[in-house]
């Protein structure tokens, strides 16, 4: 599957963001995750539940059913499934058919996010969920804006590669990201750890732009600004970084853009975005500005990757792919992702 050498398009032994915590309640929510229809809701106690979303009786979508206490009753013939997935009631007969349980997915609520484990249950370690507090969400010293979920007609790897090569900012976001026109000129370095790979661009002595001025009203001179793209697994990429006073090197603050990516199917993805900053905590104008910028910037990326997805699906003969130095990070991430998939499928 382009651009991976692996046949399976995504790793399954992986935590992914399934939903914003605020999306789940006592109304049934249906969402495709890694090609599987999943049904979400909360029990009467408020615990999140994720069950297979199709009724095993005659394949009616359970989203069209209703909650009966903590159980889901199918809207077609009334088979009823408990929150752990087992079938507890079949109208018109006393016994329930064997093997009639729905798959129950493990789900963990952390801050404003709900994480789902899509693989083998015995391997689900909540310690593998990215440490969001370290980069903003759930940390009392930071403020976080939650941007609306977008579901995009593109394979998730296209969004990963979009985010890992921020030189696109200069072209796609030339008019929407202040100072973006200079990003392509900033030299790139790579930093790798076992769990992350960061494509770093450290902008030096950048002139103040209206955005920085609004974020740091007392700043008078040029700034150093990090344009990081940190891969923290296929489920999460952090962009942004520290902004410092160029004269003294003092860090003024950190602005992170957190991109949570979840495959919906081999050719669709769910895109959750949070902005997080550790400055201007009591300045609501910054929240308004971040959310407003999101509504202008995000569609530019979505348009680019949906356009590429359409090319890939058109059946056109594609040119042999060429890569430049700026693609080193993205290429290494492809290899990491392939290794992760090969490790669970057992083929290479
Ligand atoms: S399809 Fe669900 S009960 Fe028949
Ligand atoms: Fe972008």
Coordinates of C-alpha atoms and ligand atoms in Angstrom, one line a residue:
X1 CA 0.0 0.0 0.0
X2 CA 1.6 3.3 -1.1
X3 CA 3.9 4.5 0.3
X4 CA 4.5 1.5 2.6
X5 CA 6.0 -1.8 1.6
X6 CA 3.8 -3.5 4.1
X7 CA 0.6 -5.2 2.9
X8 CA -1.3 -4.5 6.1
X9 CA -2.0 -0.7 6.0
X10 CA -1.7 0.0 9.7
X11 CA -0.4 -1.5 13.0
X12 CA -3.2 -2.9 15.2
X13 CA -1.3 -3.3 18.4
X14 CA -1.4 0.4 19.0
X15 CA -3.4 3.0 20.9
X16 CA -5.3 5.5 18.8
X17 CA -7.5 8.4 19.7
X18 CA -11.0 7.2 19.1
X19 CA -12.9 10.4 20.1
X20 CA -12.8 13.5 22.2
X21 CA -14.1 12.7 25.7
X22 CA -16.8 15.3 25.3
X23 CA -18.2 13.4 22.3
X24 CA -19.3 10.5 24.4
X25 CA -22.5 10.5 26.4
X26 CA -25.8 8.6 26.6
X27 CA -26.3 9.0 22.8
X28 CA -24.8 6.2 20.6
X29 CA -21.9 7.3 18.6
X30 CA -20.7 5.3 15.6
X31 CA -17.2 5.7 14.2
X32 CA -15.1 3.5 11.9
X33 CA -11.7 2.7 13.4
X34 CA -9.1 0.8 11.3
X35 CA -11.9 -0.3 9.0
X36 CA -14.0 -1.6 11.9
X37 CA -17.4 -0.1 12.7
X38 CA -17.3 0.8 16.4
X39 CA -20.0 1.9 18.7
X40 CA -19.3 4.3 21.6
X41 CA -21.3 5.5 24.6
X42 CA -21.1 6.0 28.3
X43 CA -22.7 3.8 31.0
X44 CA -25.0 5.4 33.6
X45 CA -21.9 5.8 35.7
X46 CA -20.1 7.7 33.0
X47 CA -17.6 5.0 32.0
X48 CA -16.7 5.0 28.3
X49 CA -17.7 1.9 26.3
X50 CA -16.5 0.8 22.9
X51 CA -18.2 -2.2 21.2
X52 CA -18.3 -3.6 17.7
X53 CA -20.9 -1.5 15.9
X54 CA -22.7 -4.1 13.8
X55 CA -25.3 -6.5 15.2
X56 CA -24.2 -10.1 14.8
X57 CA -27.8 -11.2 14.2
X58 CA -28.5 -9.7 10.8
X59 CA -25.8 -6.9 10.5
X60 CA -28.0 -4.0 11.5
X61 CA -25.9 -1.0 12.6
X62 CA -26.2 -0.8 16.4
X63 CA -26.1 3.0 16.1
X64 CA -29.7 2.6 15.1
X65 CA -30.6 0.9 18.4
X66 CA -31.0 2.4 21.8
X67 CA -29.5 2.2 25.3
X68 CA -31.4 0.2 27.9
X69 CA -29.5 1.1 31.1
X70 CA -25.9 0.2 30.3
X71 CA -26.8 -2.2 27.5
X72 CA -27.5 -1.7 23.8
X73 CA -30.6 -3.0 22.2
X74 CA -30.5 -3.5 18.5
X75 CA -33.1 -1.5 16.6
X76 CA -34.0 -4.4 14.3
X77 CA -35.1 -7.4 16.4
X78 CA -34.1 -6.3 19.8
X79 CA -31.1 -8.5 20.6
X80 CA -29.6 -6.8 23.6
X81 CA -25.9 -6.6 24.5
X82 CA -24.3 -5.7 27.8
X83 CA -21.5 -3.1 28.1
X84 CA -18.9 -6.0 28.2
X85 CA -20.3 -7.1 24.8
X86 CA -22.1 -10.3 25.8
X87 CA -25.6 -10.9 24.5
X88 CA -27.9 -10.8 27.5
X89 CA -31.3 -11.0 25.9
X90 CA -33.0 -12.2 22.8
X91 CA -36.7 -11.4 22.5
X92 CA -39.0 -14.4 22.0
X93 CA -36.6 -17.0 23.6
X94 CA -35.1 -17.8 26.9
X95 CA -31.6 -18.7 25.9
X96 CA -29.1 -16.5 24.1
X97 CA -27.2 -18.0 21.1
X98 CA -23.6 -19.1 21.8
X99 CA -20.9 -16.9 20.3
X100 CA -23.3 -13.9 20.1
X101 CA -21.0 -11.5 21.9
X102 CA -19.9 -8.2 20.4
X103 CA -16.2 -7.4 20.5
X104 CA -15.4 -5.1 23.4
X105 CA -12.5 -2.7 22.8
X106 CA -10.3 -1.5 25.6
X107 CA -10.7 2.2 26.0
X108 CA -8.8 4.6 28.2
X109 CA -9.9 8.2 29.0
X110 CA -7.1 10.6 29.5
X111 CA -7.8 14.3 29.8
X112 CA -9.9 15.3 26.8
X113 CA -9.1 12.2 24.8
X114 CA -10.4 8.7 24.6
X115 CA -7.7 6.1 23.5
X116 CA -8.7 2.8 21.9
X117 CA -6.6 -0.3 21.6
X118 CA -7.2 -2.1 18.3
X119 CA -5.0 -5.1 18.7
X120 CA -4.5 -8.2 20.8
X121 CA -5.9 -7.4 24.2
X122 CA -3.1 -9.1 26.1
X123 CA -0.6 -6.6 24.7
X124 CA -2.6 -3.5 25.6
X125 CA -0.3 -1.6 28.0
X126 CA -1.7 1.9 29.0
X127 CA 2.0 2.9 29.5
X128 CA 2.2 3.0 25.7
X129 CA -0.2 5.8 25.5
X130 CA 1.8 9.0 24.7
X131 CA 2.6 11.2 27.7
X132 CA 0.2 14.1 26.8
X133 CA 0.9 16.0 30.0
X134 CA 4.5 16.5 29.0
X135 CA 3.3 18.4 25.9
X136 CA 0.3 20.2 27.3
X137 CA -3.1 18.4 27.7
X138 CA -3.9 17.5 31.3
X139 CA -1.0 19.7 32.6
X140 CA -2.3 22.5 34.9
X141 CA 0.5 24.8 33.7
X142 CA -0.7 24.7 30.1
X143 CA -3.9 25.7 28.3
X144 CA -5.3 23.6 25.5
X145 CA -7.7 24.3 22.7
X146 CA -9.7 21.4 21.2
X147 CA -10.2 21.8 17.5
X148 CA -13.2 20.2 15.7
X149 CA -12.6 16.6 14.5
X150 CA -12.2 16.3 10.7
X151 CA -12.6 13.0 8.8
X152 CA -10.5 13.1 5.7
X153 CA -10.6 11.1 2.5
X154 CA -6.9 10.2 2.6
X155 CA -4.8 7.3 3.9
X156 CA -3.3 8.2 7.3
X157 CA 0.3 7.9 6.1
X158 CA -0.3 11.0 3.8
X159 CA -1.1 13.1 6.9
X160 CA 1.9 11.7 8.8
X161 CA 4.2 12.7 5.9
X162 CA 2.5 16.1 5.5
X163 CA 3.3 16.9 9.1
X164 CA 6.9 15.5 9.0
X165 CA 7.9 17.8 6.2
X166 CA 7.0 21.3 7.3
X167 CA 8.7 22.8 4.3
X168 CA 5.2 22.6 2.9
X169 CA 4.3 25.5 5.2
X170 CA 6.0 27.9 2.9
X171 CA 3.9 26.9 0.0
X172 CA 0.5 25.6 1.2
X173 CA 0.2 27.9 4.2
X174 CA 2.0 31.0 2.8
X175 CA -0.9 33.2 3.5
X176 CA -2.2 31.6 6.7
X177 CA 0.8 31.0 8.9
X178 CA 2.6 34.3 9.9
X179 CA 6.3 33.9 9.2
X180 CA 5.7 30.6 7.3
X181 CA 7.3 31.9 4.1
X182 CA 10.7 31.4 5.8
X183 CA 10.3 27.9 7.1
X184 CA 11.7 26.2 4.0
X185 CA 15.0 28.1 4.4
X186 CA 15.7 26.9 7.9
X187 CA 18.2 24.0 8.1
X188 CA 16.8 20.6 9.2
X189 CA 18.3 18.2 11.8
X190 CA 17.0 14.9 13.0
X191 CA 16.8 13.7 16.6
X192 CA 15.8 10.1 17.3
X193 CA 14.9 8.2 20.5
X194 CA 13.3 4.8 20.8
X195 CA 9.9 6.2 21.0
X196 CA 10.2 9.4 18.9
X197 CA 11.7 11.0 15.9
X198 CA 11.9 14.7 15.6
X199 CA 12.5 16.7 12.4
X200 CA 13.9 20.0 13.9
X201 CA 14.1 23.4 12.4
X202 CA 15.4 26.1 14.7
X203 CA 14.5 29.5 13.2
X204 CA 17.1 32.1 14.3
X205 CA 16.7 35.8 14.7
X206 CA 13.3 35.9 13.1
X207 CA 11.7 39.3 12.9
X208 CA 8.6 39.8 15.1
X209 CA 5.4 39.0 13.2
X210 CA 1.9 39.9 14.3
X211 CA 1.2 36.5 15.7
X212 CA 4.3 36.5 18.0
X213 CA 3.5 40.0 19.0
X214 CA 0.1 39.0 20.1
X215 CA 1.4 36.0 22.0
X216 CA 4.2 37.9 23.7
X217 CA 3.1 41.6 23.9
X218 CA 6.2 42.6 25.8
X219 CA 8.6 41.2 23.3
X220 CA 10.4 43.9 21.3
X221 CA 13.2 42.3 19.3
X222 CA 13.6 39.3 17.1
X223 CA 13.0 35.7 18.3
X224 CA 14.3 32.2 17.9
X225 CA 11.5 29.8 17.0
X226 CA 11.4 26.0 16.8
X227 CA 9.4 24.4 14.0
X228 CA 9.6 20.9 15.3
X229 CA 7.8 17.9 13.8
X230 CA 8.0 15.1 16.4
X231 CA 6.6 11.7 15.5
X232 CA 5.4 10.0 18.7
X233 CA 4.0 7.0 17.0
X234 CA 1.5 6.8 14.1
X235 CA -1.2 8.1 16.4
X236 CA 0.4 11.4 17.3
X237 CA 2.7 14.1 15.8
X238 CA 3.6 17.3 17.7
X239 CA 4.6 20.3 15.8
X240 CA 5.7 23.7 17.0
X241 CA 8.0 24.3 19.9
X242 CA 9.7 27.0 22.0
X243 CA 9.8 30.6 21.1
X244 CA 12.8 32.5 22.7
X245 CA 14.1 36.1 22.9
X246 CA 16.9 36.1 20.4
X247 CA 19.0 38.6 22.4
X248 CA 19.1 36.7 25.7
X249 CA 18.0 33.2 24.7
X250 CA 15.3 33.3 27.3
X251 CA 12.4 31.0 26.5
X252 CA 9.2 33.1 26.2
X253 CA 6.9 30.1 25.9
X254 CA 6.1 26.9 24.1
X255 CA 3.3 26.5 21.6
X256 CA 2.6 23.0 20.5
X257 CA 0.2 21.7 17.8
X258 CA -0.9 18.2 18.6
X259 CA -2.1 16.2 15.7
X260 CA -3.9 12.9 16.6
X261 CA -4.3 10.7 13.6
X262 CA -6.5 7.6 13.5
X263 CA -7.1 5.5 10.4
X264 CA -10.8 5.2 9.7
X265 CA -10.3 2.8 6.8
X266 CA -7.4 2.1 4.4
X267 CA -8.1 5.4 2.6
X268 CA -9.8 7.6 5.3
X269 CA -8.5 9.1 8.5
X270 CA -9.8 10.9 11.6
X271 CA -7.9 14.1 12.4
X272 CA -8.0 15.4 16.0
X273 CA -6.1 18.6 16.7
X274 CA -5.3 20.3 20.0
X275 CA -3.2 23.5 20.4
X276 CA -1.4 23.7 23.7
X277 CA 0.7 26.5 25.2
X278 CA 2.4 27.3 28.5
X279 CA 2.0 31.1 28.3
X280 CA -0.8 33.6 28.1
X281 CA -3.0 31.2 30.1
X282 CA -5.5 33.9 31.0
X283 CA -5.6 35.5 27.5
X284 CA -8.8 34.3 25.8
X285 CA -7.8 36.2 22.6
X286 CA -5.1 33.6 22.1
X287 CA -7.5 30.8 22.2
X288 CA -9.8 32.5 19.8
X289 CA -6.9 33.1 17.5
X290 CA -5.6 29.5 17.6
X291 CA -9.1 28.1 16.9
X292 CA -9.6 30.6 14.1
X293 CA -6.2 29.8 12.5
X294 CA -7.1 26.1 12.7
X295 CA -10.2 26.7 10.6
X296 CA -8.0 28.3 7.9
X297 CA -4.9 26.1 8.0
X298 CA -6.3 22.6 8.5
X299 CA -8.4 22.7 5.3
X300 CA -5.3 23.6 3.3
X301 CA -3.6 20.4 4.5
X302 CA -6.7 18.3 4.0
X303 CA -7.1 19.6 0.5
X304 CA -3.5 18.6 -0.3
X305 CA -3.7 15.1 1.0
X306 CA -7.2 14.4 -0.4
X307 CA -5.9 15.5 -3.8
X308 CA -3.0 13.1 -3.5
X309 CA -5.4 10.3 -2.4
X310 CA -7.5 10.9 -5.5
X311 CA -4.4 10.6 -7.7
X312 CA -3.5 7.4 -6.0
X313 CA -7.0 6.0 -6.5
X314 CA -7.3 7.2 -10.1
X315 CA -5.3 4.2 -11.4
X316 CA -2.9 6.6 -13.2
X317 CA 0.6 5.4 -13.7
X318 CA 2.6 7.1 -11.0
X319 CA 6.1 8.4 -11.6
X320 CA 8.9 6.7 -9.7
X321 CA 9.0 8.4 -6.3
X322 CA 11.9 10.8 -5.7
X323 CA 12.9 12.2 -2.4
X324 CA 15.0 15.1 -1.2
X325 CA 17.1 15.7 1.9
X326 CA 14.1 17.2 3.7
X327 CA 12.3 13.8 3.4
X328 CA 14.9 12.0 5.6
X329 CA 12.6 12.2 8.6
X330 CA 9.5 11.0 6.8
X331 CA 11.4 8.1 5.2
X332 CA 12.8 7.0 8.5
X333 CA 9.2 7.1 9.9
X334 CA 8.0 5.0 7.0
X335 CA 10.6 2.4 8.0
X336 CA 9.6 2.6 11.7
X337 CA 6.0 2.1 10.7
X338 CA 6.8 -0.8 8.4
X339 CA 8.9 -2.4 11.1
X340 CA 6.0 -2.0 13.6
X341 CA 3.6 -3.6 11.1
X342 CA 6.0 -6.4 10.1
X343 CA 6.6 -7.2 13.8
X344 CA 2.9 -8.0 14.3
X345 CA 2.2 -9.6 10.9
X346 CA 5.4 -11.7 11.0
X347 CA 6.3 -10.9 7.4
X348 CA 9.0 -8.6 6.1
Ligands
LIG1 S1 -30.2 -7.4 13.3 FE1 -29.9 -6.9 15.4 S2 -31.4 -8.0 16.4 FE2 -31.7 -8.6 14.3
LIG2 FE1 0.3 22.0 7.0

